[in-house]
């Protein structure tokens, strides 16, 4: 026997008397073409006043239209008792505050210890049959608010809001230096680095990408706290965009401050944070000749950068706020997650150093 999630209902108002059921489903209930095809294939997928009907029938004022989706599970995800923080849950959504270091979904080489493993176990313990459907992703080392849809309808609706740009996604980041303006837009196309495909770069041939930033706190000339709003959702977007204006994220081991490269004689990568050359040391070129890599001022600045990078074990980036419309009730939902302990400690260190 087929098991279904609770139905999603719609009562036909007088102004829609005589409309085709198909029109109600697509224009009023916003059922996608793909989901509509799935619903038509199940016994109780689409009903009118409790009866299964063709979507070509006409509806009358006061009729009750209902859709039901079959229950699903993530059979390819191993349930594991992994703790995670829940901000909100109902029959359609699960909103969590993801911890830094946690991968969202199993990938090649990381089949366990992910958020998905923990959520699937949590639902199984509650007796719920739900497939893990993250609506968006956060990098492994980025913490903060993440929304997971509990059925295809919810996933479709929140995804469409993200595509339309009506989801308010805000991040807090601690960056090296101070942006050139108190607030501004970083409008730079992003694509893969052809030399290192796992990295992203700003390039004229990339995909349109827009990040809005506002400086919230300045710590001398060494660093600042910024709030960022994404108007697009490219991989590593904030990390790449902030680096492009000379303010890379503190602790970011992939998109590091360019002074590291200078200190290494022009190489794109250098030693790990805390292991950089001291002021006055020389770099060795490919031909074996020694050259002065940094001026005394640059060497002092690099030492300061390295000290800050060593103060936090990951990029200092946190998804602090997420706001969107509920896919069924259409209520405006706002979720916020305070700074995690490692970023709070970094903030205190920056404040003390700036006194």
CSV table of C-alpha atoms in Angstrom, one decimal:
chain,number,residue,atom,x,y,z
A,1,UNK,CA,0.0,0.0,0.0
A,2,UNK,CA,1.3,3.4,-1.0
A,3,UNK,CA,2.1,5.8,1.9
A,4,UNK,CA,1.7,9.5,1.4
A,5,UNK,CA,2.8,12.7,3.2
A,6,UNK,CA,-0.1,14.8,4.6
A,7,UNK,CA,-2.0,16.5,1.7
A,8,UNK,CA,-1.6,20.1,0.6
A,9,UNK,CA,-5.0,21.6,0.1
A,10,UNK,CA,-6.6,24.5,-1.9
A,11,UNK,CA,-10.2,25.7,-1.7
A,12,UNK,CA,-11.4,27.2,-5.0
A,13,UNK,CA,-12.7,30.8,-4.6
A,14,UNK,CA,-15.8,32.1,-6.4
A,15,UNK,CA,-13.6,34.0,-9.0
A,16,UNK,CA,-12.1,30.7,-10.1
A,17,UNK,CA,-15.4,28.9,-10.6
A,18,UNK,CA,-15.3,26.9,-13.9
A,19,UNK,CA,-11.5,26.9,-14.2
A,20,UNK,CA,-9.7,23.7,-15.3
A,21,UNK,CA,-8.2,21.7,-12.5
A,22,UNK,CA,-4.9,21.8,-14.4
A,23,UNK,CA,-5.0,25.6,-14.3
A,24,UNK,CA,-5.6,25.5,-10.5
A,25,UNK,CA,-2.7,23.2,-10.0
A,26,UNK,CA,-0.3,25.1,-12.1
A,27,UNK,CA,-1.4,28.7,-11.5
A,28,UNK,CA,-2.7,28.7,-8.0
A,29,UNK,CA,-0.9,25.8,-6.3
A,30,UNK,CA,2.3,26.4,-8.3
A,31,UNK,CA,2.8,22.7,-9.0
A,32,UNK,CA,5.7,22.3,-11.4
A,33,UNK,CA,5.3,20.3,-14.7
A,34,UNK,CA,7.7,17.7,-13.4
A,35,UNK,CA,5.9,17.2,-10.1
A,36,UNK,CA,2.5,17.3,-11.8
A,37,UNK,CA,3.6,14.3,-13.9
A,38,UNK,CA,4.6,12.4,-10.8
A,39,UNK,CA,1.3,13.2,-9.0
A,40,UNK,CA,-0.7,11.9,-11.9
A,41,UNK,CA,0.9,8.5,-11.7
A,42,UNK,CA,-0.2,7.8,-8.1
A,43,UNK,CA,-3.7,6.9,-6.9
A,44,UNK,CA,-4.2,9.8,-4.5
A,45,UNK,CA,-1.7,12.2,-6.1
A,46,UNK,CA,-4.4,14.6,-7.2
A,47,UNK,CA,-8.0,14.6,-5.8
A,48,UNK,CA,-11.0,16.9,-6.1
A,49,UNK,CA,-13.3,16.7,-3.1
A,50,UNK,CA,-11.6,13.4,-2.1
A,51,UNK,CA,-12.1,11.8,-5.5
A,52,UNK,CA,-9.4,11.0,-8.1
A,53,UNK,CA,-10.2,12.9,-11.3
A,54,UNK,CA,-8.6,13.9,-14.6
A,55,UNK,CA,-6.9,17.3,-14.5
A,56,UNK,CA,-9.0,18.4,-17.5
A,57,UNK,CA,-12.2,18.6,-15.4
A,58,UNK,CA,-13.6,22.0,-14.4
A,59,UNK,CA,-13.8,23.0,-10.8
A,60,UNK,CA,-16.5,24.8,-8.9
A,61,UNK,CA,-16.4,27.5,-6.2
A,62,UNK,CA,-15.8,25.8,-2.8
A,63,UNK,CA,-14.2,22.6,-4.2
A,64,UNK,CA,-11.3,21.2,-2.3
A,65,UNK,CA,-8.2,20.4,-4.4
A,66,UNK,CA,-5.6,18.3,-2.8
A,67,UNK,CA,-2.2,16.9,-3.8
A,68,UNK,CA,-0.4,14.1,-2.0
A,69,UNK,CA,3.2,13.0,-2.5
A,70,UNK,CA,4.5,9.5,-1.9
A,71,UNK,CA,6.7,9.1,1.1
A,72,UNK,CA,10.4,8.6,0.3
A,73,UNK,CA,13.6,7.7,2.1
A,74,UNK,CA,17.3,8.3,1.4
A,75,UNK,CA,18.2,4.6,1.1
A,76,UNK,CA,21.8,5.4,0.0
A,77,UNK,CA,22.6,7.4,3.1
A,78,UNK,CA,23.7,5.6,6.2
A,79,UNK,CA,21.8,6.8,9.3
A,80,UNK,CA,24.3,7.9,12.1
A,81,UNK,CA,23.6,9.5,15.5
A,82,UNK,CA,25.3,12.7,14.7
A,83,UNK,CA,24.2,15.8,16.7
A,84,UNK,CA,23.1,18.9,14.9
A,85,UNK,CA,21.2,22.1,15.9
A,86,UNK,CA,17.6,22.5,14.8
A,87,UNK,CA,16.2,26.0,14.4
A,88,UNK,CA,12.8,25.0,13.0
A,89,UNK,CA,10.9,22.0,11.8
A,90,UNK,CA,7.4,21.2,10.5
A,91,UNK,CA,5.9,18.7,8.0
A,92,UNK,CA,7.5,20.5,5.1
A,93,UNK,CA,10.9,22.0,6.2
A,94,UNK,CA,13.8,21.4,8.5
A,95,UNK,CA,16.1,24.4,9.2
A,96,UNK,CA,19.4,23.8,10.9
A,97,UNK,CA,22.5,25.7,12.0
A,98,UNK,CA,25.3,23.7,10.4
A,99,UNK,CA,28.5,23.4,12.3
A,100,UNK,CA,31.8,24.3,10.7
A,101,UNK,CA,33.7,21.2,9.5
A,102,UNK,CA,30.6,19.3,8.7
A,103,UNK,CA,29.9,18.2,5.1
A,104,UNK,CA,26.3,18.6,4.0
A,105,UNK,CA,25.8,15.6,1.8
A,106,UNK,CA,27.9,12.4,1.3
A,107,UNK,CA,30.4,12.8,-1.6
A,108,UNK,CA,33.2,10.6,-3.0
A,109,UNK,CA,35.5,9.8,-0.1
A,110,UNK,CA,33.0,11.2,2.5
A,111,UNK,CA,30.2,8.7,2.8
A,112,UNK,CA,29.7,9.1,6.6
A,113,UNK,CA,29.8,11.8,9.3
A,114,UNK,CA,27.9,14.3,7.2
A,115,UNK,CA,24.9,16.3,8.1
A,116,UNK,CA,22.8,14.1,5.9
A,117,UNK,CA,23.8,11.0,7.9
A,118,UNK,CA,22.7,12.7,11.1
A,119,UNK,CA,19.4,14.1,9.7
A,120,UNK,CA,18.4,10.7,8.2
A,121,UNK,CA,19.0,9.0,11.6
A,122,UNK,CA,17.0,11.7,13.4
A,123,UNK,CA,14.0,11.2,11.1
A,124,UNK,CA,14.3,7.4,11.4
A,125,UNK,CA,14.2,7.7,15.2
A,126,UNK,CA,11.0,9.8,14.9
A,127,UNK,CA,9.5,7.2,12.6
A,128,UNK,CA,9.4,9.6,9.6
A,129,UNK,CA,10.0,8.5,6.1
A,130,UNK,CA,11.7,11.5,4.5
A,131,UNK,CA,14.3,11.9,1.8
A,132,UNK,CA,17.2,14.3,2.5
A,133,UNK,CA,16.8,17.3,0.2
A,134,UNK,CA,19.0,20.3,1.0
A,135,UNK,CA,17.7,23.3,-0.9
A,136,UNK,CA,21.2,24.9,-0.9
A,137,UNK,CA,24.7,24.1,0.3
A,138,UNK,CA,27.3,25.5,2.6
A,139,UNK,CA,31.0,24.8,2.2
A,140,UNK,CA,32.3,22.3,4.6
A,141,UNK,CA,34.1,24.9,6.7
A,142,UNK,CA,31.3,27.5,6.6
A,143,UNK,CA,28.8,27.4,9.5
A,144,UNK,CA,25.3,28.7,9.7
A,145,UNK,CA,21.7,28.5,8.6
A,146,UNK,CA,20.7,25.8,6.1
A,147,UNK,CA,17.2,24.7,4.9
A,148,UNK,CA,16.3,21.2,4.0
A,149,UNK,CA,13.0,20.4,2.2
A,150,UNK,CA,11.0,17.4,3.4
A,151,UNK,CA,9.2,16.8,0.1
A,152,UNK,CA,9.5,17.6,-3.6
A,153,UNK,CA,6.9,20.4,-3.4
A,154,UNK,CA,8.7,22.3,-0.7
A,155,UNK,CA,12.1,21.9,-2.5
A,156,UNK,CA,10.6,23.2,-5.7
A,157,UNK,CA,9.1,26.3,-4.1
A,158,UNK,CA,12.1,27.4,-2.1
A,159,UNK,CA,14.4,26.7,-5.0
A,160,UNK,CA,12.3,28.9,-7.2
A,161,UNK,CA,12.5,31.7,-4.6
A,162,UNK,CA,16.3,31.4,-4.7
A,163,UNK,CA,16.3,31.5,-8.5
A,164,UNK,CA,14.0,34.6,-8.4
A,165,UNK,CA,16.3,36.3,-5.9
A,166,UNK,CA,13.6,36.7,-3.2
A,167,UNK,CA,15.5,34.6,-0.6
A,168,UNK,CA,17.5,36.9,1.8
A,169,UNK,CA,20.8,35.1,2.5
A,170,UNK,CA,23.2,37.0,4.7
A,171,UNK,CA,26.6,36.1,5.9
A,172,UNK,CA,29.1,37.5,8.5
A,173,UNK,CA,32.7,37.3,7.6
A,174,UNK,CA,36.0,38.5,9.1
A,175,UNK,CA,38.4,39.6,6.4
A,176,UNK,CA,42.0,40.9,6.2
A,177,UNK,CA,42.2,44.6,5.7
A,178,UNK,CA,39.3,47.0,5.1
A,179,UNK,CA,37.2,47.2,2.0
A,180,UNK,CA,37.6,50.4,-0.1
A,181,UNK,CA,34.1,51.7,0.7
A,182,UNK,CA,31.8,51.3,3.8
A,183,UNK,CA,29.4,49.4,1.5
A,184,UNK,CA,29.3,48.3,-2.1
A,185,UNK,CA,28.6,45.7,-4.7
A,186,UNK,CA,31.2,43.2,-6.0
A,187,UNK,CA,30.0,42.4,-9.5
A,188,UNK,CA,32.5,39.9,-10.9
A,189,UNK,CA,31.8,36.9,-13.1
A,190,UNK,CA,33.0,33.6,-11.6
A,191,UNK,CA,34.2,30.4,-13.1
A,192,UNK,CA,36.6,27.6,-12.5
A,193,UNK,CA,40.3,28.3,-12.5
A,194,UNK,CA,41.6,26.5,-15.6
A,195,UNK,CA,44.9,25.7,-13.8
A,196,UNK,CA,43.2,24.4,-10.6
A,197,UNK,CA,39.7,23.3,-11.3
A,198,UNK,CA,38.7,22.9,-7.7
A,199,UNK,CA,39.2,26.7,-7.2
A,200,UNK,CA,37.2,29.5,-8.6
A,201,UNK,CA,38.3,32.9,-10.0
A,202,UNK,CA,36.8,36.1,-11.2
A,203,UNK,CA,37.0,36.1,-15.0
A,204,UNK,CA,35.3,38.0,-17.8
A,205,UNK,CA,34.0,34.7,-19.3
A,206,UNK,CA,32.5,33.5,-16.0
A,207,UNK,CA,29.0,33.3,-14.8
A,208,UNK,CA,27.3,36.5,-13.6
A,209,UNK,CA,27.9,36.9,-9.8
A,210,UNK,CA,26.9,39.7,-7.4
A,211,UNK,CA,27.8,40.1,-3.8
A,212,UNK,CA,26.7,43.1,-1.7
A,213,UNK,CA,28.8,43.9,1.3
A,214,UNK,CA,28.6,46.3,4.3
A,215,UNK,CA,31.4,47.0,6.8
A,216,UNK,CA,30.1,46.5,10.3
A,217,UNK,CA,33.3,46.8,12.4
A,218,UNK,CA,36.9,47.9,11.7
A,219,UNK,CA,39.9,46.7,13.6
A,220,UNK,CA,42.5,49.3,12.7
A,221,UNK,CA,43.9,48.6,9.3
A,222,UNK,CA,44.4,44.9,10.0
A,223,UNK,CA,40.9,43.5,9.6
A,224,UNK,CA,37.2,44.1,9.5
A,225,UNK,CA,33.9,42.4,10.0
A,226,UNK,CA,31.5,42.6,7.1
A,227,UNK,CA,28.0,41.5,6.4
A,228,UNK,CA,27.4,40.1,3.0
A,229,UNK,CA,24.2,39.4,0.9
A,230,UNK,CA,24.3,37.1,-2.0
A,231,UNK,CA,22.4,38.0,-5.1
A,232,UNK,CA,23.7,34.8,-6.9
A,233,UNK,CA,24.9,31.5,-5.6
A,234,UNK,CA,28.2,30.5,-7.2
A,235,UNK,CA,30.6,28.1,-5.6
A,236,UNK,CA,33.0,29.9,-3.2
A,237,UNK,CA,31.4,33.2,-4.2
A,238,UNK,CA,32.0,35.2,-1.1
A,239,UNK,CA,35.6,33.9,-0.7
A,240,UNK,CA,36.4,34.7,-4.3
A,241,UNK,CA,34.8,38.1,-4.4
A,242,UNK,CA,36.3,39.3,-1.1
A,243,UNK,CA,39.7,38.2,-2.3
A,244,UNK,CA,39.2,40.1,-5.6
A,245,UNK,CA,38.9,43.4,-3.7
A,246,UNK,CA,42.0,42.7,-1.6
A,247,UNK,CA,40.2,41.5,1.5
A,248,UNK,CA,40.4,37.7,1.7
A,249,UNK,CA,38.7,35.9,4.5
A,250,UNK,CA,40.7,35.3,7.6
A,251,UNK,CA,41.6,31.6,8.0
A,252,UNK,CA,40.9,30.7,4.4
A,253,UNK,CA,43.5,28.1,3.4
A,254,UNK,CA,42.4,28.0,-0.3
A,255,UNK,CA,42.0,31.7,-1.2
A,256,UNK,CA,44.9,33.1,0.7
A,257,UNK,CA,46.3,36.6,0.9
A,258,UNK,CA,48.5,37.4,-2.1
A,259,UNK,CA,51.4,38.3,0.2
A,260,UNK,CA,51.9,34.5,0.9
A,261,UNK,CA,52.6,34.0,-2.8
A,262,UNK,CA,55.0,36.9,-2.9
A,263,UNK,CA,56.9,35.5,0.1
A,264,UNK,CA,57.2,32.2,-1.7
A,265,UNK,CA,58.9,33.8,-4.7
A,266,UNK,CA,55.7,34.2,-6.8
A,267,UNK,CA,54.2,30.8,-6.3
A,268,UNK,CA,50.4,30.8,-5.9
A,269,UNK,CA,50.6,28.7,-2.8
A,270,UNK,CA,52.9,28.9,0.2
A,271,UNK,CA,53.4,27.1,3.5
A,272,UNK,CA,50.5,26.7,6.0
A,273,UNK,CA,49.4,29.6,8.2
A,274,UNK,CA,52.0,30.2,11.0
A,275,UNK,CA,54.9,28.9,8.9
A,276,UNK,CA,55.6,31.9,6.7
A,277,UNK,CA,59.1,33.4,6.3
A,278,UNK,CA,60.1,35.9,8.9
A,279,UNK,CA,60.9,39.5,7.9
A,280,UNK,CA,64.2,39.8,6.1
A,281,UNK,CA,64.3,36.2,4.7
A,282,UNK,CA,64.9,35.7,1.0
A,283,UNK,CA,63.0,33.6,-1.6
A,284,UNK,CA,64.7,31.3,-4.0
A,285,UNK,CA,63.8,31.6,-7.7
A,286,UNK,CA,63.4,28.6,-10.1
A,287,UNK,CA,66.9,29.3,-11.4
A,288,UNK,CA,68.4,29.0,-7.9
A,289,UNK,CA,69.1,32.7,-7.4
A,290,UNK,CA,68.0,34.4,-4.2
A,291,UNK,CA,65.8,37.5,-4.3
A,292,UNK,CA,64.3,39.7,-1.7
A,293,UNK,CA,60.6,38.6,-1.7
A,294,UNK,CA,59.1,41.3,0.6
A,295,UNK,CA,60.0,44.7,1.8
A,296,UNK,CA,60.2,45.1,5.6
A,297,UNK,CA,56.8,46.7,5.7
A,298,UNK,CA,55.3,43.8,3.6
A,299,UNK,CA,57.0,41.3,5.8
A,300,UNK,CA,55.6,42.8,8.9
A,301,UNK,CA,52.1,42.9,7.3
A,302,UNK,CA,52.5,39.2,6.3
A,303,UNK,CA,53.4,38.3,9.9
A,304,UNK,CA,50.2,40.0,11.1
A,305,UNK,CA,48.2,38.2,8.4
A,306,UNK,CA,49.7,34.8,9.4
A,307,UNK,CA,48.9,35.5,13.0
A,308,UNK,CA,45.3,36.1,12.3
A,309,UNK,CA,45.0,33.1,10.0
A,310,UNK,CA,46.4,30.9,12.7
A,311,UNK,CA,43.7,32.3,15.2
A,312,UNK,CA,40.9,30.3,13.5
A,313,UNK,CA,41.1,26.8,11.9
A,314,UNK,CA,38.8,27.6,9.0
A,315,UNK,CA,37.6,30.5,6.9
A,316,UNK,CA,35.8,33.0,9.1
A,317,UNK,CA,32.5,32.8,7.3
A,318,UNK,CA,29.1,32.2,8.9
A,319,UNK,CA,25.6,32.1,7.3
A,320,UNK,CA,23.9,34.3,9.9
A,321,UNK,CA,20.5,34.9,8.4
A,322,UNK,CA,18.1,33.2,5.9
A,323,UNK,CA,14.6,34.6,5.1
A,324,UNK,CA,12.0,33.2,2.7
A,325,UNK,CA,8.3,32.4,2.2
A,326,UNK,CA,7.0,29.1,3.6
A,327,UNK,CA,6.1,27.0,0.5
A,328,UNK,CA,2.7,26.0,1.9
A,329,UNK,CA,1.5,28.7,4.3
A,330,UNK,CA,3.3,31.5,2.4
A,331,UNK,CA,4.3,33.1,5.8
A,332,UNK,CA,7.5,35.0,5.9
A,333,UNK,CA,10.1,33.0,7.8
A,334,UNK,CA,13.3,34.5,9.2
A,335,UNK,CA,16.0,32.3,10.8
A,336,UNK,CA,19.2,33.6,12.4
A,337,UNK,CA,22.2,31.8,14.0
A,338,UNK,CA,24.6,33.7,16.3
A,339,UNK,CA,28.3,33.6,15.7
A,340,UNK,CA,29.8,30.2,16.6
A,341,UNK,CA,32.4,30.1,19.4
A,342,UNK,CA,35.5,30.1,17.1
A,343,UNK,CA,34.3,33.2,15.3
A,344,UNK,CA,33.3,34.9,18.5
A,345,UNK,CA,36.8,34.3,19.9
A,346,UNK,CA,38.3,35.7,16.7
A,347,UNK,CA,36.1,38.8,17.1
A,348,UNK,CA,37.3,39.4,20.7
A,349,UNK,CA,40.9,38.9,19.6
A,350,UNK,CA,40.5,41.5,16.9
A,351,UNK,CA,38.8,44.0,19.2
A,352,UNK,CA,41.6,43.6,21.8
A,353,UNK,CA,44.3,44.0,19.2
A,354,UNK,CA,42.7,47.2,17.9
A,355,UNK,CA,42.5,48.9,21.3
